[in-house]
CSV table of C-alpha atoms in Angstrom, one decimal:
chain,number,residue,atom,x,y,z
R,276,MET,CA,-0.1,0.0,-0.1
R,277,ARG,CA,1.5,3.3,-1.1
R,278,GLU,CA,1.7,6.0,1.3
R,279,ALA,CA,-1.1,8.7,0.8
R,280,ARG,CA,-0.6,11.4,3.7
R,281,LEU,CA,-3.5,13.6,4.2
R,282,HIS,CA,-3.9,16.9,6.5
R,283,LEU,CA,-6.3,15.8,9.2
R,284,GLU,CA,-6.3,18.6,11.2
R,285,THR,CA,-9.4,20.9,12.0
R,286,ALA,CA,-9.3,24.5,12.9
R,287,THR,CA,-10.1,23.5,16.3
R,288,GLY,CA,-7.3,21.4,16.8
R,289,MET,CA,-9.4,18.1,16.5
R,290,ARG,CA,-8.3,15.5,13.7
R,291,LYS,CA,-10.5,14.1,11.1
R,292,THR,CA,-10.7,10.9,9.6
R,293,PRO,CA,-10.9,10.7,5.8
R,294,LEU,CA,-14.7,9.8,5.9
R,295,ASN,CA,-15.5,13.0,8.3
R,296,ALA,CA,-17.1,14.9,5.6
R,297,LEU,CA,-19.3,11.9,4.7
R,298,HIS,CA,-20.4,11.4,8.2
R,299,ARG,CA,-21.5,15.0,8.5
R,300,GLU,CA,-23.3,14.8,5.1
R,301,SER,CA,-25.0,11.4,6.4
R,302,GLY,CA,-26.4,13.4,9.4
R,303,ALA,CA,-24.3,11.6,11.8
R,304,LYS,CA,-24.1,13.0,15.5
R,305,MET,CA,-20.4,14.2,15.8
R,306,VAL,CA,-18.5,14.3,19.3
R,307,PRO,CA,-14.7,14.8,20.2
R,308,PHE,CA,-13.2,11.6,21.1
R,309,GLY,CA,-9.4,11.3,21.8
R,310,GLY,CA,-8.8,14.3,20.0
R,311,TRP,CA,-10.7,13.1,16.9
R,312,ASP,CA,-14.0,14.4,15.7
R,313,MET,CA,-15.8,11.2,15.5
R,314,PRO,CA,-19.4,10.1,14.9
R,315,VAL,CA,-21.4,8.7,18.0
R,316,GLU,CA,-24.4,7.5,16.2
R,317,TYR,CA,-26.2,7.7,13.0
R,318,SER,CA,-30.0,6.5,13.4
R,319,GLY,CA,-29.7,5.6,17.0
R,320,LEU,CA,-27.5,3.9,19.4
R,321,ILE,CA,-29.8,1.0,20.2
R,322,GLY,CA,-30.8,0.2,16.5
R,323,GLU,CA,-27.1,0.3,15.6
R,324,HIS,CA,-26.3,-2.0,18.4
R,325,MET,CA,-28.9,-4.5,17.4
R,326,ALA,CA,-27.9,-4.3,13.7
R,327,VAL,CA,-24.6,-5.4,14.6
R,328,ARG,CA,-26.0,-8.5,16.7
R,329,LYS,CA,-28.5,-9.6,14.1
R,330,ALA,CA,-27.1,-8.4,10.7
R,331,ALA,CA,-24.2,-6.0,10.3
R,332,GLY,CA,-22.8,-2.6,11.0
R,333,LEU,CA,-20.2,-0.5,9.3
R,334,PHE,CA,-17.8,1.7,11.5
R,335,ASP,CA,-15.1,4.2,10.7
R,336,VAL,CA,-12.1,3.2,12.8
R,337,SER,CA,-9.7,5.3,10.7
R,338,HIS,CA,-8.5,7.0,13.9
R,339,MET,CA,-6.7,4.1,15.0
R,340,GLY,CA,-2.9,4.4,14.7
R,341,GLU,CA,-0.5,2.1,12.6
R,342,PHE,CA,3.2,1.7,13.0
R,343,GLU,CA,5.3,-0.2,10.8
R,344,VAL,CA,8.4,-2.3,12.2
R,345,VAL,CA,10.7,-3.4,9.4
R,346,GLY,CA,14.0,-5.0,9.2
R,347,PRO,CA,16.2,-8.1,10.2
R,348,GLY,CA,15.9,-7.0,14.0
R,349,ALA,CA,12.0,-6.5,13.8
R,350,LEU,CA,11.0,-9.7,15.5
R,351,ALA,CA,13.7,-9.4,18.2
R,352,PHE,CA,12.5,-5.8,19.0
R,353,LEU,CA,9.1,-6.7,19.3
R,354,GLN,CA,9.7,-9.6,21.5
R,355,ARG,CA,11.4,-7.1,24.0
R,356,VAL,CA,8.5,-4.5,24.1
R,357,THR,CA,5.3,-6.7,24.0
R,358,ALA,CA,3.8,-9.1,26.3
R,359,ASN,CA,2.8,-11.9,23.9
R,360,ASP,CA,5.0,-14.3,22.0
R,361,VAL,CA,5.5,-12.8,18.6
R,362,ALA,CA,7.5,-15.7,17.5
R,363,LYS,CA,4.3,-17.9,17.4
R,364,ILE,CA,2.5,-15.9,14.7
R,365,VAL,CA,3.2,-16.5,10.9
R,366,ASP,CA,2.9,-14.4,7.7
R,367,GLY,CA,-0.8,-13.4,7.5
R,368,GLN,CA,-1.5,-13.8,11.1
R,369,ALA,CA,-2.4,-11.2,13.7
R,370,GLN,CA,-2.1,-11.3,17.6
R,371,TYR,CA,-3.7,-9.3,20.5
R,372,SER,CA,-1.0,-7.9,22.7
R,373,ALA,CA,0.1,-5.2,24.9
R,374,LEU,CA,3.1,-2.8,25.4
R,375,PRO,CA,3.9,-3.5,29.1
R,376,LEU,CA,5.5,-1.1,31.5
R,377,PRO,CA,8.1,-2.2,34.4
R,378,ASN,CA,5.0,-2.4,36.8
R,379,GLY,CA,3.3,-4.9,34.4
R,380,ALA,CA,0.5,-2.2,33.4
R,381,PRO,CA,0.1,-1.5,29.8
R,382,VAL,CA,1.3,1.6,27.9
R,383,ASP,CA,-1.4,0.5,25.7
R,384,ASP,CA,-3.1,-2.8,24.1
R,385,VAL,CA,-2.1,-3.3,20.5
R,386,ILE,CA,-2.7,-5.8,17.6
R,387,VAL,CA,0.5,-7.0,15.9
R,388,TYR,CA,0.2,-8.0,12.2
R,389,ARG,CA,3.0,-10.1,10.8
R,390,ARG,CA,3.2,-9.3,7.0
R,391,ALA,CA,6.5,-11.1,6.5
R,392,ALA,CA,9.5,-12.4,8.5
R,393,GLU,CA,11.1,-8.8,8.8
R,394,ARG,CA,7.7,-6.8,8.3
R,395,TYR,CA,5.3,-6.0,11.1
R,396,LEU,CA,2.4,-3.7,11.6
R,397,LEU,CA,1.0,-2.6,15.0
R,398,VAL,CA,-2.4,-1.0,15.4
R,399,VAL,CA,-2.5,1.2,18.5
R,400,ASN,CA,-5.2,3.0,20.2
R,401,ALA,CA,-6.0,6.6,18.8
R,402,GLY,CA,-5.6,8.5,21.9
R,403,ASN,CA,-2.3,6.8,22.5
R,404,ILE,CA,-0.4,7.2,19.2
R,405,ASP,CA,2.0,9.8,20.1
R,406,LYS,CA,2.6,8.4,23.7
R,407,ASP,CA,3.1,4.9,22.1
R,408,PHE,CA,5.4,5.8,19.4
R,409,ARG,CA,7.5,7.8,22.1
R,410,TRP,CA,7.9,4.6,24.3
R,411,LEU,CA,8.8,2.3,21.5
R,412,GLN,CA,11.4,4.7,20.4
R,413,GLU,CA,12.7,4.9,23.9
R,414,GLN,CA,13.0,1.0,23.8
R,415,ARG,CA,15.9,1.4,21.1
R,416,PRO,CA,14.5,-0.4,18.2
R,417,GLU,CA,17.9,-1.9,17.0
R,418,GLY,CA,18.3,-3.8,13.4
R,419,CYS,CA,15.0,-2.4,12.3
R,420,GLU,CA,13.0,0.7,11.3
R,421,LEU,CA,10.2,2.1,13.3
R,422,ALA,CA,7.9,4.4,11.5
R,423,ASN,CA,4.4,6.0,12.2
R,424,ARG,CA,2.4,5.4,9.3
R,425,SER,CA,-1.1,6.2,10.8
R,426,ASP,CA,-1.8,8.9,8.2
R,427,ALA,CA,-1.2,6.3,5.5
R,428,TYR,CA,-4.2,4.1,6.3
R,429,ALA,CA,-8.0,4.4,6.4
R,430,LEU,CA,-9.7,1.6,8.5
R,431,VAL,CA,-13.3,0.5,8.4
R,432,ALA,CA,-14.9,-2.5,10.4
R,433,LEU,CA,-17.7,-4.4,8.8
R,434,GLN,CA,-19.1,-6.4,11.7
R,435,GLY,CA,-21.9,-8.9,12.3
R,436,PRO,CA,-23.4,-12.4,11.4
R,437,ARG,CA,-24.1,-11.1,7.8
R,438,ALA,CA,-20.5,-9.4,7.4
R,439,GLN,CA,-19.3,-12.3,5.2
R,440,GLU,CA,-22.4,-12.7,3.1
R,441,ILE,CA,-22.1,-8.8,2.4
R,442,LEU,CA,-18.5,-8.8,1.6
R,443,GLN,CA,-17.8,-12.1,-0.2
R,444,PRO,CA,-19.4,-11.2,-3.6
R,445,MET,CA,-17.4,-8.2,-3.7
R,446,THR,CA,-14.0,-10.2,-3.9
R,447,ALA,CA,-12.3,-13.2,-5.1
R,448,LEU,CA,-10.7,-13.8,-1.9
R,449,ASP,CA,-12.2,-17.1,-0.1
R,450,LEU,CA,-13.4,-15.3,3.2
R,451,SER,CA,-14.6,-18.7,4.4
R,452,ALA,CA,-10.8,-19.8,4.4
R,453,LEU,CA,-10.0,-16.6,6.4
R,454,ARG,CA,-9.5,-17.6,9.9
R,455,TYR,CA,-10.1,-15.5,13.1
R,456,TYR,CA,-7.2,-13.0,13.6
R,457,HIS,CA,-5.7,-13.8,10.2
R,458,PHE,CA,-5.5,-11.2,7.2
R,459,ALA,CA,-4.7,-11.1,3.7
R,460,ASP,CA,-4.2,-8.5,0.7
R,461,ALA,CA,-7.1,-8.6,-1.9
R,462,GLU,CA,-9.2,-6.7,-4.3
R,463,VAL,CA,-12.4,-5.8,-3.1
R,464,ALA,CA,-14.8,-4.0,-5.5
R,465,SER,CA,-11.9,-3.0,-7.7
R,466,TYR,CA,-10.0,-1.5,-4.5
R,467,GLN,CA,-6.7,-3.1,-3.2
R,468,VAL,CA,-7.2,-3.6,0.4
R,469,THR,CA,-5.9,-5.6,3.5
R,470,VAL,CA,-8.9,-7.9,5.0
R,471,SER,CA,-8.6,-8.7,8.5
R,472,ARG,CA,-10.8,-11.0,10.4
R,473,THR,CA,-10.7,-9.1,13.6
R,474,GLY,CA,-13.0,-6.8,15.4
R,475,TYR,CA,-14.2,-5.1,18.7
R,476,THR,CA,-17.7,-6.1,18.8
R,477,GLY,CA,-18.0,-9.8,19.9
R,478,GLU,CA,-19.3,-10.6,16.6
R,479,ASP,CA,-17.8,-12.1,13.4
R,480,GLY,CA,-16.6,-9.6,11.0
R,481,PHE,CA,-13.5,-7.7,9.3
R,482,GLU,CA,-11.5,-4.8,9.5
R,483,ILE,CA,-10.3,-3.4,6.1
R,484,PHE,CA,-7.2,-1.2,5.8
R,485,LEU,CA,-7.0,0.8,2.5
R,486,GLU,CA,-5.7,4.1,1.3
R,487,PRO,CA,-7.5,7.3,2.7
R,488,THR,CA,-8.0,8.8,-0.6
R,489,LEU,CA,-10.4,5.6,-1.6
R,490,ALA,CA,-12.2,5.5,1.9
R,491,GLU,CA,-15.4,7.5,0.8
R,492,ALA,CA,-15.9,5.7,-2.2
R,493,PHE,CA,-15.1,2.1,-0.5
R,494,TRP,CA,-17.6,3.0,2.4
R,495,LYS,CA,-20.3,3.9,0.0
R,496,ARG,CA,-19.7,0.5,-2.1
R,497,LEU,CA,-20.1,-1.5,1.2
R,498,LEU,CA,-23.3,0.5,2.5
R,499,ASP,CA,-24.8,-0.2,-1.0
R,500,ALA,CA,-23.8,-3.8,-1.0
R,501,GLY,CA,-25.4,-4.7,2.5
R,502,ARG,CA,-28.2,-2.1,2.4
R,503,ASP,CA,-31.0,-5.2,1.6
R,504,LYS,CA,-29.2,-7.3,4.3
R,505,GLY,CA,-29.6,-5.0,7.2
R,506,LEU,CA,-26.1,-3.3,7.1
R,507,LEU,CA,-26.3,0.2,8.9
R,508,PRO,CA,-23.5,2.8,9.6
R,509,CYS,CA,-22.7,2.8,13.3
R,510,GLY,CA,-21.0,5.2,15.7
R,511,LEU,CA,-18.8,5.2,18.7
R,512,GLY,CA,-21.8,4.5,21.0
R,513,ALA,CA,-22.8,1.2,19.4
R,514,ARG,CA,-19.3,0.4,19.3
R,515,ASP,CA,-18.8,1.0,23.2
R,516,THR,CA,-21.9,-0.8,24.2
R,517,LEU,CA,-21.0,-4.0,21.9
R,518,ARG,CA,-17.6,-4.1,23.1
R,519,LEU,CA,-18.7,-4.2,26.7
R,520,GLU,CA,-21.2,-6.9,26.2
R,521,ALA,CA,-18.4,-8.9,24.9
R,522,ARG,CA,-16.0,-7.9,27.9
R,523,MET,CA,-13.5,-6.3,25.4
R,524,CYS,CA,-11.3,-3.8,27.5
R,525,LEU,CA,-11.3,0.0,26.6
R,526,TYR,CA,-7.8,1.5,27.1
R,527,GLY,CA,-8.1,4.7,29.5
R,528,MET,CA,-11.2,3.2,31.2
R,529,ASP,CA,-10.8,-0.6,32.0
R,530,MET,CA,-7.0,-0.7,32.1
R,531,ASP,CA,-4.4,2.2,32.2
R,532,GLU,CA,-0.8,2.6,33.6
R,533,THR,CA,-1.9,1.6,36.9
R,534,THR,CA,-3.6,-1.7,36.3
R,535,THR,CA,-1.6,-4.7,35.5
R,536,LEU,CA,-2.5,-7.0,32.4
R,537,VAL,CA,-3.3,-9.9,34.9
R,538,GLU,CA,-5.4,-7.7,36.9
R,539,ALA,CA,-7.4,-6.7,33.8
R,540,GLY,CA,-8.0,-10.3,33.1
R,541,LEU,CA,-5.5,-10.3,30.3
R,542,GLY,CA,-2.9,-12.9,31.6
R,543,TRP,CA,-3.4,-15.1,28.6
R,544,ILE,CA,-1.6,-12.5,26.5
R,545,VAL,CA,1.4,-12.6,29.0
R,546,SER,CA,4.0,-15.0,27.7
R,547,LEU,CA,6.3,-16.4,30.1
R,548,ASP,CA,8.1,-18.9,27.6
R,549,GLU,CA,11.7,-19.0,28.2
R,550,ALA,CA,12.3,-18.4,24.3
R,551,LYS,CA,10.2,-15.2,24.5
R,552,GLY,CA,13.0,-13.6,26.6
R,553,ASP,CA,12.8,-10.5,29.0
R,554,TYR,CA,10.4,-7.5,28.7
R,555,PRO,CA,9.2,-4.7,30.9
R,556,GLY,CA,7.2,-6.0,33.9
R,557,ARG,CA,7.7,-9.8,33.2
R,558,ALA,CA,8.7,-10.5,36.7
R,559,VAL,CA,5.6,-8.7,38.1
R,560,LEU,CA,3.3,-10.6,35.7
R,561,ALA,CA,4.8,-14.0,36.4
R,562,GLU,CA,4.5,-13.2,40.0
R,563,GLN,CA,0.8,-12.4,39.6
R,564,LYS,CA,0.2,-15.3,37.4
R,565,LYS,CA,1.6,-17.7,39.9
R,566,LYS,CA,0.1,-16.2,43.0
R,567,GLY,CA,-2.9,-14.2,41.7
R,568,PRO,CA,-3.5,-10.6,41.4
R,569,PRO,CA,-4.4,-8.4,44.5
R,570,ARG,CA,-7.3,-7.1,42.7
R,571,LYS,CA,-9.3,-8.4,39.5
R,572,LEU,CA,-11.5,-6.7,36.9
R,573,ALA,CA,-14.9,-8.2,37.5
R,574,GLY,CA,-18.0,-8.2,35.5
R,575,PHE,CA,-21.5,-7.4,37.3
R,576,GLU,CA,-25.1,-6.8,36.7
R,577,VAL,CA,-27.1,-4.2,38.4
R,578,THR,CA,-30.1,-6.1,39.8
R,579,GLY,CA,-31.7,-2.7,41.0
R,580,ARG,CA,-32.9,0.2,38.9
R,581,GLY,CA,-30.2,2.4,37.7
R,582,ILE,CA,-27.3,2.5,35.0
R,583,ALA,CA,-23.7,2.1,36.6
R,584,ARG,CA,-21.5,4.8,34.8
R,585,HIS,CA,-17.8,5.2,34.8
R,586,GLY,CA,-16.5,6.5,38.1
R,587,TYR,CA,-19.5,5.4,40.3
R,588,PRO,CA,-18.4,4.1,43.5
R,589,VAL,CA,-18.8,0.1,44.1
R,590,LEU,CA,-19.4,-0.9,47.8
R,591,VAL,CA,-19.7,-4.0,49.9
R,592,HIS,CA,-21.4,-4.0,53.1
R,593,ASP,CA,-21.3,0.0,52.8
R,594,ALA,CA,-17.6,0.3,52.4
R,595,ARG,CA,-16.2,1.5,49.2
R,596,VAL,CA,-14.1,-1.3,47.5
R,597,GLY,CA,-13.6,0.1,44.0
R,598,GLU,CA,-15.3,2.1,41.3
R,599,VAL,CA,-17.0,1.5,37.9
R,600,THR,CA,-14.7,1.5,35.1
R,601,SER,CA,-17.3,1.0,32.4
R,602,GLY,CA,-21.1,0.7,32.5
R,603,THR,CA,-24.0,0.7,30.4
R,604,TYR,CA,-27.6,-0.6,29.6
R,605,ALA,CA,-26.7,-3.6,27.3
R,606,PRO,CA,-29.3,-3.5,24.5
R,607,TYR,CA,-29.1,-7.0,23.3
R,608,LEU,CA,-29.1,-8.5,26.8
R,609,GLN,CA,-31.5,-5.8,28.1
R,610,LYS,CA,-29.5,-5.4,31.2
R,611,ASN,CA,-27.6,-2.8,33.1
R,612,ILE,CA,-24.1,-4.3,33.1
R,613,GLY,CA,-20.6,-2.9,34.1
R,614,LEU,CA,-16.8,-3.7,34.9
R,615,CYS,CA,-14.9,-2.8,38.2
R,616,TYR,CA,-11.8,-3.5,39.8
R,617,LEU,CA,-12.3,-5.5,43.1
R,618,PRO,CA,-10.1,-7.0,45.8
R,619,ALA,CA,-9.5,-10.6,44.8
R,620,GLY,CA,-11.3,-12.1,47.7
R,621,LEU,CA,-14.6,-10.0,46.8
R,622,SER,CA,-14.4,-10.7,43.0
R,623,ALA,CA,-15.8,-14.4,43.1
R,624,VAL,CA,-19.1,-14.9,40.8
R,625,GLY,CA,-22.2,-14.3,42.9
R,626,THR,CA,-20.6,-11.6,45.3
R,627,GLU,CA,-23.3,-8.9,46.4
R,628,LEU,CA,-22.4,-5.5,45.6
R,629,ALA,CA,-23.9,-1.9,45.6
R,630,VAL,CA,-23.2,0.8,43.2
R,631,ASP,CA,-23.7,4.4,44.4
R,632,ILE,CA,-25.8,6.0,41.7
R,633,ARG,CA,-26.3,9.7,42.5
R,634,GLU,CA,-26.2,8.8,46.2
R,635,ARG,CA,-28.7,5.8,45.9
R,636,LYS,CA,-27.1,2.3,46.9
R,637,VAL,CA,-28.3,0.3,43.9
R,638,PRO,CA,-27.9,-3.5,44.3
R,639,ALA,CA,-25.7,-5.3,41.9
R,640,ARG,CA,-24.1,-8.9,41.6
R,641,VAL,CA,-20.6,-10.0,40.2
R,642,VAL,CA,-21.4,-12.4,37.2
R,643,ALA,CA,-19.2,-14.4,34.7
R,644,THR,CA,-17.9,-12.6,31.5
R,645,PRO,CA,-18.3,-12.2,28.7
R,646,PHE,CA,-21.9,-11.0,29.2
R,647,TYR,CA,-22.7,-11.9,25.8
R,648,LYS,CA,-21.3,-15.0,23.4
R,649,ARG,CA,-21.9,-15.4,20.0
R,650,PRO,CA,-24.5,-18.3,19.4
R,651,ASP,CA,-22.3,-19.8,16.8
R,652,LYS,CA,-19.1,-19.7,18.9
R,653,PRO,CA,-19.9,-19.6,22.6
R,654,GLY,CA,-16.3,-20.1,23.9
R,655,PRO,CA,-15.1,-20.1,27.6
R,656,ALA,CA,-16.5,-17.6,30.1
R,657,ILE,CA,-14.0,-15.4,31.8
R,658,THR,CA,-14.9,-15.5,35.6
R,659,SER,CA,-14.0,-13.2,38.2
R,660,SER,CA,-12.6,-15.8,40.5
């Protein structure tokens, strides 16, 4: 993919994705998000959420950052700065990981794409692009080149049970053969793109990388192709409720530089294999994986009346034991749900809690997560014990 750098700054300092004008023309409600001017909803959050669960939704995620790591030392460098074992992935495979600090907490959570033995792409969170790049530069990338190519990519996410049905007629790439967390370069509707079977909704679907100059035309083609199959354009509101139902952590809310990966329930991306070698925070994370962390990110359902929002106090026997990191009304489940850090001894499924909602102690209960599991791919629950 050739580089196509665009000027993406607004007069107010907020950045714009290549699809910004189209969002506004379409009547999307726009909000500031991590320094970006982004659509929060089009036709309504609940309708967009349900479209993704039952049919398909289309998201603009071009605000995400992309770093390229290229050269004979690329793998060795990534092994030194990530928690997961990059050596385990092959060409055309992606891996969920994190950039750990010495205290075991993440600078950010990332996805590592292996394009070739000496060529990798890292996708990072929009609000952390500059911070992540500085951190990686400080880790002395040797034998490789580290480049911030965020402006060279547009990124759209087609998510939902009908995503493959919508996309397949537009490409010769056999999507049924593209496994979860794998990707391929392909021509889709005459556009050269990279199709990745990844997403942030708990549904099957694809994230598609392409040149920014092609984004508007490609977005329109996808919406036209999926209109009779229930495809809707979706905003950040539905993206947030969907990922929370699936218990996917949001950086800056459910984890940050003070919460270790094990505490956040991400111990499964922490590699302790000898061949992986050392990386920041390895000793701390190894100790917590062995003995258990002092606190855990637990899922809960509100059993009383009220929605638990970020920052609301969480109580056990009237004593404050934590606070809500993420909370919302879950449209598909028709329940009020949330996440919070609890002392390990109070994190077991079934533990009775209360959430202080505007000075009302509203009852809640710790439950197993994810709250929602795809009917065709149930998978294991992440318990809080």
